[in-house]
Amino acid sequence: DLIVDDDRTSITVPALKQAILDNLFYVVGKRAEVATDMDHFMALAYTVRDRILARWLTTKGDYVKHHMRTVHYLSAEFLMGPHLANNILNLGLQEAVRQATSELDLDLDLLIKQESEPGLGNGGLGRLAACYLDSLATLGVPAMGYGIRYEYGMFHQTIRDGWQVELTDYWLRYGNPWEIRRPQADVEVAFGGHTQSWRDPFGEYKVQWIPGEVVKGIPYDTPILGYRSGVANTLRLWRSEATESFYFERFNSGDYEGAVGAKVFAENISKVLYPNDEEIRGKELRLQQQYFFTSCSLQDMIRRHQNAGHAIENFHELCVVQLNDTHPSIGVAELMRLLIDIHGLGWDKAWEITSHTFNYTNHTLLPEALERWPLPMFGSLLPRHLEIIYEINARFLSALRERFPNDEDRVARMSLIDEHGERYVRMAHLACVGSEHINGVARLHTELLKSDVLHDFYELWPEKFINVTNGVTPRRWLAVSNPEQTELMISKIGQDWIGDLDRVSQLERYAEDSAFRADWRNVQYAVKVRLTQYIANTTGIAVDPKSMFDAQVKRIHEYKRQHLNLLYILTQYQRLKKTPGLEIPARTFLFGGKAAPGYFIAKLIIKLITSVAEVINNDPEVNQQLKVVFLPDYNVTFGQLVYPAADLSEQISTAGKEASGTGNMKFAMNGALTIGTLDGANIEIREAVGHENFFLFGLTAAEVAAKKAAGYHPHQIYESNGELREVIDSIVSGQFSRGDRNLFRPLVDGLLNTDPYLLFADYQSYVDCQDQVGKAYSDQEGWSKMSIYNAARMGRFSSDRSIQEYCRNIWNITRFGVDAPQ
Ligand code: 26V
């Protein structure tokens, strides 16, 4: 009953052409003669959307009809990237659309570039959610993504005088052709006020929450296509609006300021994405956002569950929730509230349902990133939830005391309330207590959760802990972004690997085929030329596509150590200045990434990169061998350009700090070699591709911990390492700051005195390893072999594999695809 090809949605070339012209006229409202590239993009997007709708509505209907257990992925961020090219691929319309647009004299690649990406995420966590939606739909898993429709997404970055400057991201300016507003499915969310309790006629204790404010959540739905699966799942994002009643009540009683205030309060909630890596603690609007989208989503789930004819008592049998970090963990208390206060269940039944509904993914071990809310603020915004949390805590702690008698230290450590000094609600503890499973995102990360950050919870409930190593979608990150390599691969091993990445292993045998290696290099060169042109257009810097492209693109953070990369660049610079004509292979160092607006040292790292780039790129003694480029405004769209073009991938975080990394996987799939530490998923990537095809350096996580415990003295390393000393001295000398000896002092002093991320401890190991990389690159045949082995052994790192593990080990979902009940 899947009708996708009627008069209106036929996929023949003539029908596509007619549809583009019709949509241009009837939806965009333009004649072809005056239409802009943006108008043509919109017309094409609507043409593609029309061909998604039948799949979408059929999928929805099937899930209801077959009573399928459904995954609800709750995430404050979805970093989707542009939809058009991905949807065309997943529909299997690449050739037809190219033909249709070309017959209309339209440049398809130019139209694709018109789409402004929905940047509704910061980085790894938000992009992971997007890859997982792709895989869920591809595998035919009944699933829905729930989040916030921020009006302003991740800020845009420009560089002025070498410094980052932030600009707002009004991504909805030209309209969003992919979303459908569904005002009939709105819900109400309350804030503030107080609670009242009483005994009902049967003696039952009842509580009513009298809120201070009520806002409305309106869902906006975007279809998420599976790769040639015929399935389209839904991403449902909530927008906050004022409720008419609250607004008008105040207005009519003459309280105009109150009315306007209520409207501002409501509309602010979904206004802007918080840039993370910043001190979020104590930002009340952030807590409002988290509660808003979590409450909207849970109410929506319950309504849909009941509308499908199911009893509330069976909620957890049909609905499973994945908490993407602690951001939606207030959901544990909210589901309890909804079940008890609204649906009339008793505590025990409500807890049985709740604790079998939620699962929690942890994405970071950094202590400053663990969410805690000041208790007074929490209590005034969510008074009923605080009561519920106290009750959950009382029951949890009394069970804990039974299990571990006379261990009040443990009780204090594990309590949902932090009582050392100022009191806080600990969101990770709430998530752990309320969840059936807790998972880390790479093997090492999960082990460190168990031994460190969540050790007490692991001792109490070892069976809850499970690892699911991250993955990325080969559709967007290979087939869409690297058509040149994809075409070469298809010519040798067919195209099944796009939907089943384990099959790329068939590429292995071509590593030993010199003709194939030559083709592989030609493809790589063509892709690098593409990036070279983009760099010239955006920065004016001329780079040589024959040089090694050495790339580090990710958020700017001290633990990711962009400045360690810089120390090597400066080391090479000093060597070349000392020994003119020194033989080293030409290298282009590419950086991209945003610093949180309030993170001064990260911004100073950007300034140092751009300052070093200016000096090196303009120094004729070295600029044939070294180039440094900082590419502004790194985002998904730009990632799609840089991952395919890189020869070397920098994954150089301090061991134990990067939970997984996912850029590491995108690079390797595209044939880049990795220089990296034994951190996050690097460890598993190195195992998969073979130790001989990976450039390893640096301390292990255990060595890092031991070094810190023993007392780490970076200044001694500075004193005893001549090359390092010269590099550091050159930064302080003002050589890269037009004589200003103070500019980089905060950065350098931090390294000399504390160096919390152990750059100096890893410096020599990194430099030696980078020198080995240079030697290896000089042997192009050897390099190509390693590159092919990398690409061919990345099957495990498809997000399809990750999602299969979630289905099997966490969600208990065994039926894949609506047409294939097992
Ligand atoms: C948040 C914050 C907030 C306050 C200050 C410091 C700080 C540092 C990092 C973060 C990010 C936390 C969430 C996140 O994006 N984690 C990333 O998740 C990816 C997907 O699992 C994973 O690959 C990355 O290693 C991890 O950093």
PDB file of N, CA and C in Angstrom, residues 132-214:
ATOM      1  N   TYR A 132      22.167   9.169  13.886  1.00  0.00           N
ATOM      2  CA  TYR A 132      21.321   8.091  14.398  1.00  0.00           C
ATOM      3  C   TYR A 132      19.929   8.126  13.775  1.00  0.00           C
ATOM      4  N   LEU A 133      19.396   9.303  13.517  1.00  0.00           N
ATOM      5  CA  LEU A 133      18.093   9.358  12.847  1.00  0.00           C
ATOM      6  C   LEU A 133      18.195   8.744  11.452  1.00  0.00           C
ATOM      7  N   ASP A 134      19.285   9.037  10.751  1.00  0.00           N
ATOM      8  CA  ASP A 134      19.492   8.475   9.419  1.00  0.00           C
ATOM      9  C   ASP A 134      19.519   6.949   9.477  1.00  0.00           C
ATOM     10  N   SER A 135      20.254   6.410  10.437  1.00  0.00           N
ATOM     11  CA  SER A 135      20.369   4.951  10.518  1.00  0.00           C
ATOM     12  C   SER A 135      19.073   4.297  10.974  1.00  0.00           C
ATOM     13  N   LEU A 136      18.358   4.937  11.899  1.00  0.00           N
ATOM     14  CA  LEU A 136      17.081   4.378  12.358  1.00  0.00           C
ATOM     15  C   LEU A 136      16.127   4.221  11.179  1.00  0.00           C
ATOM     16  N   ALA A 137      16.059   5.247  10.332  1.00  0.00           N
ATOM     17  CA  ALA A 137      15.145   5.176   9.181  1.00  0.00           C
ATOM     18  C   ALA A 137      15.646   4.163   8.159  1.00  0.00           C
ATOM     19  N   THR A 138      16.965   4.115   7.981  1.00  0.00           N
ATOM     20  CA  THR A 138      17.531   3.172   7.014  1.00  0.00           C
ATOM     21  C   THR A 138      17.252   1.727   7.423  1.00  0.00           C
ATOM     22  N   LEU A 139      17.359   1.470   8.732  1.00  0.00           N
ATOM     23  CA  LEU A 139      17.123   0.111   9.223  1.00  0.00           C
ATOM     24  C   LEU A 139      15.640  -0.181   9.423  1.00  0.00           C
ATOM     25  N   GLY A 140      14.789   0.830   9.230  1.00  0.00           N
ATOM     26  CA  GLY A 140      13.354   0.619   9.392  1.00  0.00           C
ATOM     27  C   GLY A 140      12.932   0.464  10.837  1.00  0.00           C
ATOM     28  N   VAL A 141      13.674   1.099  11.754  1.00  0.00           N
ATOM     29  CA  VAL A 141      13.296   1.046  13.161  1.00  0.00           C
ATOM     30  C   VAL A 141      12.244   2.125  13.425  1.00  0.00           C
ATOM     31  N   PRO A 142      11.107   1.763  14.033  1.00  0.00           N
ATOM     32  CA  PRO A 142      10.121   2.784  14.388  1.00  0.00           C
ATOM     33  C   PRO A 142      10.747   3.763  15.378  1.00  0.00           C
ATOM     34  N   ALA A 143      10.859   4.999  14.979  1.00  0.00           N
ATOM     35  CA  ALA A 143      11.588   5.953  15.812  1.00  0.00           C
ATOM     36  C   ALA A 143      11.151   7.368  15.517  1.00  0.00           C
ATOM     37  N   MET A 144      11.327   8.195  16.523  1.00  0.00           N
ATOM     38  CA  MET A 144      10.993   9.599  16.399  1.00  0.00           C
ATOM     39  C   MET A 144      12.068  10.393  17.124  1.00  0.00           C
ATOM     40  N   GLY A 145      12.547  11.462  16.518  1.00  0.00           N
ATOM     41  CA  GLY A 145      13.445  12.385  17.207  1.00  0.00           C
ATOM     42  C   GLY A 145      12.628  13.519  17.782  1.00  0.00           C
ATOM     43  N   TYR A 146      12.949  13.939  19.021  1.00  0.00           N
ATOM     44  CA  TYR A 146      12.252  15.052  19.674  1.00  0.00           C
ATOM     45  C   TYR A 146      13.272  16.085  20.129  1.00  0.00           C
ATOM     46  N   GLY A 147      13.031  17.340  19.800  1.00  0.00           N
ATOM     47  CA  GLY A 147      13.968  18.374  20.236  1.00  0.00           C
ATOM     48  C   GLY A 147      13.344  19.753  20.184  1.00  0.00           C
ATOM     49  N   ILE A 148      14.181  20.764  20.071  1.00  0.00           N
ATOM     50  CA  ILE A 148      13.729  22.161  20.084  1.00  0.00           C
ATOM     51  C   ILE A 148      13.970  22.791  18.717  1.00  0.00           C
ATOM     52  N   ARG A 149      12.959  23.504  18.231  1.00  0.00           N
ATOM     53  CA  ARG A 149      13.130  24.244  16.972  1.00  0.00           C
ATOM     54  C   ARG A 149      13.652  25.641  17.308  1.00  0.00           C
ATOM     55  N   TYR A 150      14.968  25.701  17.566  1.00  0.00           N
ATOM     56  CA  TYR A 150      15.563  27.006  17.876  1.00  0.00           C
ATOM     57  C   TYR A 150      15.390  27.936  16.682  1.00  0.00           C
ATOM     58  N   GLU A 151      15.014  29.176  16.996  1.00  0.00           N
ATOM     59  CA  GLU A 151      14.889  30.156  15.912  1.00  0.00           C
ATOM     60  C   GLU A 151      16.281  30.576  15.448  1.00  0.00           C
ATOM     61  N   TYR A 152      17.201  30.668  16.396  1.00  0.00           N
ATOM     62  CA  TYR A 152      18.599  30.965  16.075  1.00  0.00           C
ATOM     63  C   TYR A 152      19.445  29.766  16.474  1.00  0.00           C
ATOM     64  N   GLY A 153      20.113  29.181  15.504  1.00  0.00           N
ATOM     65  CA  GLY A 153      20.942  28.009  15.786  1.00  0.00           C
ATOM     66  C   GLY A 153      22.352  28.425  16.184  1.00  0.00           C
ATOM     67  N   MET A 154      23.291  27.527  15.978  1.00  0.00           N
ATOM     68  CA  MET A 154      24.696  27.792  16.296  1.00  0.00           C
ATOM     69  C   MET A 154      25.138  29.092  15.617  1.00  0.00           C
ATOM     70  N   PHE A 155      25.785  29.959  16.367  1.00  0.00           N
ATOM     71  CA  PHE A 155      26.216  31.244  15.796  1.00  0.00           C
ATOM     72  C   PHE A 155      27.156  31.045  14.603  1.00  0.00           C
ATOM     73  N   HIS A 156      27.183  32.052  13.721  1.00  0.00           N
ATOM     74  CA  HIS A 156      28.163  32.028  12.633  1.00  0.00           C
ATOM     75  C   HIS A 156      29.434  32.704  13.117  1.00  0.00           C
ATOM     76  N   GLN A 157      30.543  32.212  12.616  1.00  0.00           N
ATOM     77  CA  GLN A 157      31.843  32.725  13.029  1.00  0.00           C
ATOM     78  C   GLN A 157      32.482  33.477  11.870  1.00  0.00           C
ATOM     79  N   THR A 158      32.907  34.705  12.141  1.00  0.00           N
ATOM     80  CA  THR A 158      33.789  35.363  11.185  1.00  0.00           C
ATOM     81  C   THR A 158      35.085  35.662  11.919  1.00  0.00           C
ATOM     82  N   ILE A 159      36.104  35.945  11.142  1.00  0.00           N
ATOM     83  CA  ILE A 159      37.390  36.260  11.739  1.00  0.00           C
ATOM     84  C   ILE A 159      37.703  37.711  11.422  1.00  0.00           C
ATOM     85  N   ARG A 160      37.893  38.514  12.477  1.00  0.00           N
ATOM     86  CA  ARG A 160      38.310  39.912  12.280  1.00  0.00           C
ATOM     87  C   ARG A 160      39.608  40.145  13.013  1.00  0.00           C
ATOM     88  N   ASP A 161      40.611  40.602  12.278  1.00  0.00           N
ATOM     89  CA  ASP A 161      41.936  40.821  12.859  1.00  0.00           C
ATOM     90  C   ASP A 161      42.437  39.557  13.570  1.00  0.00           C
ATOM     91  N   GLY A 162      42.045  38.412  13.037  1.00  0.00           N
ATOM     92  CA  GLY A 162      42.527  37.150  13.606  1.00  0.00           C
ATOM     93  C   GLY A 162      41.693  36.612  14.757  1.00  0.00           C
ATOM     94  N   TRP A 163      40.731  37.393  15.229  1.00  0.00           N
ATOM     95  CA  TRP A 163      39.893  36.964  16.355  1.00  0.00           C
ATOM     96  C   TRP A 163      38.547  36.457  15.864  1.00  0.00           C
ATOM     97  N   GLN A 164      37.969  35.543  16.632  1.00  0.00           N
ATOM     98  CA  GLN A 164      36.600  35.100  16.327  1.00  0.00           C
ATOM     99  C   GLN A 164      35.598  36.192  16.680  1.00  0.00           C
ATOM    100  N   VAL A 165      34.676  36.435  15.752  1.00  0.00           N
ATOM    101  CA  VAL A 165      33.538  37.310  16.029  1.00  0.00           C
ATOM    102  C   VAL A 165      32.279  36.514  15.729  1.00  0.00           C
ATOM    103  N   GLU A 166      31.281  36.592  16.631  1.00  0.00           N
ATOM    104  CA  GLU A 166      30.057  35.799  16.460  1.00  0.00           C
ATOM    105  C   GLU A 166      28.956  36.614  15.795  1.00  0.00           C
ATOM    106  N   LEU A 167      28.266  35.977  14.877  1.00  0.00           N
ATOM    107  CA  LEU A 167      27.082  36.574  14.244  1.00  0.00           C
ATOM    108  C   LEU A 167      25.908  35.632  14.484  1.00  0.00           C
ATOM    109  N   THR A 168      24.698  36.211  14.581  1.00  0.00           N
ATOM    110  CA  THR A 168      23.543  35.341  14.839  1.00  0.00           C
ATOM    111  C   THR A 168      23.194  34.530  13.592  1.00  0.00           C
ATOM    112  N   ASP A 169      22.540  33.411  13.838  1.00  0.00           N
ATOM    113  CA  ASP A 169      22.172  32.493  12.762  1.00  0.00           C
ATOM    114  C   ASP A 169      20.656  32.487  12.615  1.00  0.00           C
ATOM    115  N   TYR A 170      20.132  33.326  11.740  1.00  0.00           N
ATOM    116  CA  TYR A 170      18.688  33.305  11.515  1.00  0.00           C
ATOM    117  C   TYR A 170      18.420  32.396  10.325  1.00  0.00           C
ATOM    118  N   TRP A 171      18.415  31.100  10.605  1.00  0.00           N
ATOM    119  CA  TRP A 171      18.414  30.108   9.515  1.00  0.00           C
ATOM    120  C   TRP A 171      17.058  30.026   8.813  1.00  0.00           C
ATOM    121  N   LEU A 172      16.019  30.610   9.388  1.00  0.00           N
ATOM    122  CA  LEU A 172      14.681  30.496   8.804  1.00  0.00           C
ATOM    123  C   LEU A 172      14.342  31.650   7.858  1.00  0.00           C
ATOM    124  N   ARG A 173      15.328  32.523   7.610  1.00  0.00           N
ATOM    125  CA  ARG A 173      15.102  33.720   6.795  1.00  0.00           C
ATOM    126  C   ARG A 173      14.325  33.455   5.504  1.00  0.00           C
ATOM    127  N   TYR A 174      14.748  32.454   4.749  1.00  0.00           N
ATOM    128  CA  TYR A 174      14.091  32.187   3.459  1.00  0.00           C
ATOM    129  C   TYR A 174      13.015  31.109   3.570  1.00  0.00           C
ATOM    130  N   GLY A 175      12.677  30.741   4.781  1.00  0.00           N
ATOM    131  CA  GLY A 175      11.678  29.684   4.968  1.00  0.00           C
ATOM    132  C   GLY A 175      12.343  28.318   4.965  1.00  0.00           C
ATOM    133  N   ASN A 176      11.653  27.342   5.539  1.00  0.00           N
ATOM    134  CA  ASN A 176      12.206  25.986   5.620  1.00  0.00           C
ATOM    135  C   ASN A 176      11.271  25.033   4.896  1.00  0.00           C
ATOM    136  N   PRO A 177      11.665  24.607   3.698  1.00  0.00           N
ATOM    137  CA  PRO A 177      10.754  23.790   2.889  1.00  0.00           C
ATOM    138  C   PRO A 177      10.552  22.366   3.425  1.00  0.00           C
ATOM    139  N   TRP A 178      11.346  21.952   4.402  1.00  0.00           N
ATOM    140  CA  TRP A 178      11.284  20.543   4.836  1.00  0.00           C
ATOM    141  C   TRP A 178      10.327  20.314   5.978  1.00  0.00           C
ATOM    142  N   GLU A 179       9.925  21.391   6.685  1.00  0.00           N
ATOM    143  CA  GLU A 179       9.137  21.195   7.905  1.00  0.00           C
ATOM    144  C   GLU A 179       7.653  21.431   7.642  1.00  0.00           C
ATOM    145  N   ILE A 180       6.833  20.766   8.454  1.00  0.00           N
ATOM    146  CA  ILE A 180       5.400  21.012   8.446  1.00  0.00           C
ATOM    147  C   ILE A 180       4.966  21.360   9.864  1.00  0.00           C
ATOM    148  N   ARG A 181       4.369  22.532  10.015  1.00  0.00           N
ATOM    149  CA  ARG A 181       3.857  22.959  11.319  1.00  0.00           C
ATOM    150  C   ARG A 181       2.561  22.217  11.590  1.00  0.00           C
ATOM    151  N   ARG A 182       2.423  21.694  12.810  1.00  0.00           N
ATOM    152  CA  ARG A 182       1.216  20.934  13.138  1.00  0.00           C
ATOM    153  C   ARG A 182       0.553  21.523  14.380  1.00  0.00           C
ATOM    154  N   PRO A 183      -0.147  22.665  14.201  1.00  0.00           N
ATOM    155  CA  PRO A 183      -0.733  23.353  15.361  1.00  0.00           C
ATOM    156  C   PRO A 183      -1.797  22.530  16.072  1.00  0.00           C
ATOM    157  N   GLN A 184      -2.379  21.569  15.383  1.00  0.00           N
ATOM    158  CA  GLN A 184      -3.420  20.762  16.032  1.00  0.00           C
ATOM    159  C   GLN A 184      -2.852  19.786  17.046  1.00  0.00           C
ATOM    160  N   ALA A 185      -1.547  19.595  17.001  1.00  0.00           N
ATOM    161  CA  ALA A 185      -0.917  18.678  17.968  1.00  0.00           C
ATOM    162  C   ALA A 185      -0.183  19.471  19.045  1.00  0.00           C
ATOM    163  N   ASP A 186      -0.651  20.679  19.359  1.00  0.00           N
ATOM    164  CA  ASP A 186       0.054  21.480  20.365  1.00  0.00           C
ATOM    165  C   ASP A 186      -0.156  20.914  21.772  1.00  0.00           C
ATOM    166  N   VAL A 187       0.709  21.305  22.679  1.00  0.00           N
ATOM    167  CA  VAL A 187       0.574  20.900  24.086  1.00  0.00           C
ATOM    168  C   VAL A 187       0.885  22.100  24.970  1.00  0.00           C
ATOM    169  N   GLU A 188       0.479  22.025  26.231  1.00  0.00           N
ATOM    170  CA  GLU A 188       0.766  23.118  27.159  1.00  0.00           C
ATOM    171  C   GLU A 188       1.828  22.686  28.166  1.00  0.00           C
ATOM    172  N   VAL A 189       2.686  23.630  28.509  1.00  0.00           N
ATOM    173  CA  VAL A 189       3.747  23.368  29.490  1.00  0.00           C
ATOM    174  C   VAL A 189       3.719  24.476  30.536  1.00  0.00           C
ATOM    175  N   ALA A 190       3.774  24.071  31.801  1.00  0.00           N
ATOM    176  CA  ALA A 190       3.661  25.023  32.901  1.00  0.00           C
ATOM    177  C   ALA A 190       5.011  25.282  33.565  1.00  0.00           C
ATOM    178  N   PHE A 191       5.121  26.450  34.174  1.00  0.00           N
ATOM    179  CA  PHE A 191       6.335  26.824  34.910  1.00  0.00           C
ATOM    180  C   PHE A 191       5.949  27.570  36.180  1.00  0.00           C
ATOM    181  N   GLY A 192       6.789  27.446  37.198  1.00  0.00           N
ATOM    182  CA  GLY A 192       6.686  28.293  38.388  1.00  0.00           C
ATOM    183  C   GLY A 192       5.475  28.000  39.252  1.00  0.00           C
ATOM    184  N   GLY A 193       5.064  29.015  40.024  1.00  0.00           N
ATOM    185  CA  GLY A 193       3.904  28.876  40.891  1.00  0.00           C
ATOM    186  C   GLY A 193       4.212  28.027  42.122  1.00  0.00           C
ATOM    187  N   HIS A 194       3.176  27.284  42.586  1.00  0.00           N
ATOM    188  CA  HIS A 194       3.341  26.489  43.805  1.00  0.00           C
ATOM    189  C   HIS A 194       2.470  25.229  43.722  1.00  0.00           C
ATOM    190  N   THR A 195       2.576  24.387  44.732  1.00  0.00           N
ATOM    191  CA  THR A 195       1.752  23.166  44.752  1.00  0.00           C
ATOM    192  C   THR A 195       0.806  23.196  45.946  1.00  0.00           C
ATOM    193  N   GLN A 196      -0.306  22.474  45.812  1.00  0.00           N
ATOM    194  CA  GLN A 196      -1.268  22.300  46.911  1.00  0.00           C
ATOM    195  C   GLN A 196      -1.504  20.811  47.071  1.00  0.00           C
ATOM    196  N   SER A 197      -1.626  20.370  48.334  1.00  0.00           N
ATOM    197  CA  SER A 197      -1.914  18.943  48.516  1.00  0.00           C
ATOM    198  C   SER A 197      -3.135  18.774  49.402  1.00  0.00           C
ATOM    199  N   TRP A 198      -3.795  17.665  49.252  1.00  0.00           N
ATOM    200  CA  TRP A 198      -4.980  17.367  50.073  1.00  0.00           C
ATOM    201  C   TRP A 198      -5.226  15.869  50.038  1.00  0.00           C
ATOM    202  N   ARG A 199      -6.156  15.422  50.884  1.00  0.00           N
ATOM    203  CA  ARG A 199      -6.588  14.016  50.855  1.00  0.00           C
ATOM    204  C   ARG A 199      -7.922  13.966  50.122  1.00  0.00           C
ATOM    205  N   ASP A 200      -8.028  13.078  49.162  1.00  0.00           N
ATOM    206  CA  ASP A 200      -9.308  12.972  48.451  1.00  0.00           C
ATOM    207  C   ASP A 200     -10.285  12.163  49.322  1.00  0.00           C
ATOM    208  N   PRO A 201     -11.565  12.040  48.895  1.00  0.00           N
ATOM    209  CA  PRO A 201     -12.561  11.361  49.724  1.00  0.00           C
ATOM    210  C   PRO A 201     -12.161   9.940  50.125  1.00  0.00           C
ATOM    211  N   PHE A 202     -11.238   9.316  49.363  1.00  0.00           N
ATOM    212  CA  PHE A 202     -10.809   7.955  49.709  1.00  0.00           C
ATOM    213  C   PHE A 202      -9.558   7.951  50.577  1.00  0.00           C
ATOM    214  N   GLY A 203      -9.148   9.147  50.989  1.00  0.00           N
ATOM    215  CA  GLY A 203      -7.963   9.233  51.836  1.00  0.00           C
ATOM    216  C   GLY A 203      -6.654   9.238  51.070  1.00  0.00           C
ATOM    217  N   GLU A 204      -6.742   9.293  49.757  1.00  0.00           N
ATOM    218  CA  GLU A 204      -5.514   9.301  48.936  1.00  0.00           C
ATOM    219  C   GLU A 204      -4.875  10.689  48.962  1.00  0.00           C
ATOM    220  N   TYR A 205      -3.549  10.707  49.070  1.00  0.00           N
ATOM    221  CA  TYR A 205      -2.787  11.957  49.042  1.00  0.00           C
ATOM    222  C   TYR A 205      -2.719  12.459  47.597  1.00  0.00           C
ATOM    223  N   LYS A 206      -3.181  13.690  47.367  1.00  0.00           N
ATOM    224  CA  LYS A 206      -3.198  14.242  46.008  1.00  0.00           C
ATOM    225  C   LYS A 206      -2.448  15.574  45.990  1.00  0.00           C
ATOM    226  N   VAL A 207      -1.829  15.852  44.857  1.00  0.00           N
ATOM    227  CA  VAL A 207      -1.112  17.124  44.718  1.00  0.00           C
ATOM    228  C   VAL A 207      -1.580  17.817  43.453  1.00  0.00           C
ATOM    229  N   GLN A 208      -1.735  19.119  43.572  1.00  0.00           N
ATOM    230  CA  GLN A 208      -2.043  19.893  42.380  1.00  0.00           C
ATOM    231  C   GLN A 208      -1.006  20.998  42.244  1.00  0.00           C
ATOM    232  N   TRP A 209      -0.537  21.183  41.041  1.00  0.00           N
ATOM    233  CA  TRP A 209       0.444  22.234  40.747  1.00  0.00           C
ATOM    234  C   TRP A 209      -0.311  23.435  40.205  1.00  0.00           C
ATOM    235  N   ILE A 210      -0.173  24.574  40.885  1.00  0.00           N
ATOM    236  CA  ILE A 210      -0.785  25.824  40.408  1.00  0.00           C
ATOM    237  C   ILE A 210       0.334  26.647  39.784  1.00  0.00           C
ATOM    238  N   PRO A 211       0.457  26.597  38.475  1.00  0.00           N
ATOM    239  CA  PRO A 211       1.625  27.230  37.853  1.00  0.00           C
ATOM    240  C   PRO A 211       1.526  28.751  37.804  1.00  0.00           C
ATOM    241  N   GLY A 212       2.685  29.369  37.639  1.00  0.00           N
ATOM    242  CA  GLY A 212       2.730  30.815  37.461  1.00  0.00           C
ATOM    243  C   GLY A 212       2.631  31.216  36.003  1.00  0.00           C
ATOM    244  N   GLU A 213       3.135  30.362  35.119  1.00  0.00           N
ATOM    245  CA  GLU A 213       3.108  30.637  33.676  1.00  0.00           C
ATOM    246  C   GLU A 213       2.740  29.361  32.942  1.00  0.00           C
ATOM    247  N   VAL A 214       2.050  29.527  31.813  1.00  0.00           N
ATOM    248  CA  VAL A 214       1.805  28.378  30.933  1.00  0.00           C
ATOM    249  C   VAL A 214       2.165  28.799  29.516  1.00  0.00           C
TER     250      VAL A 214
END
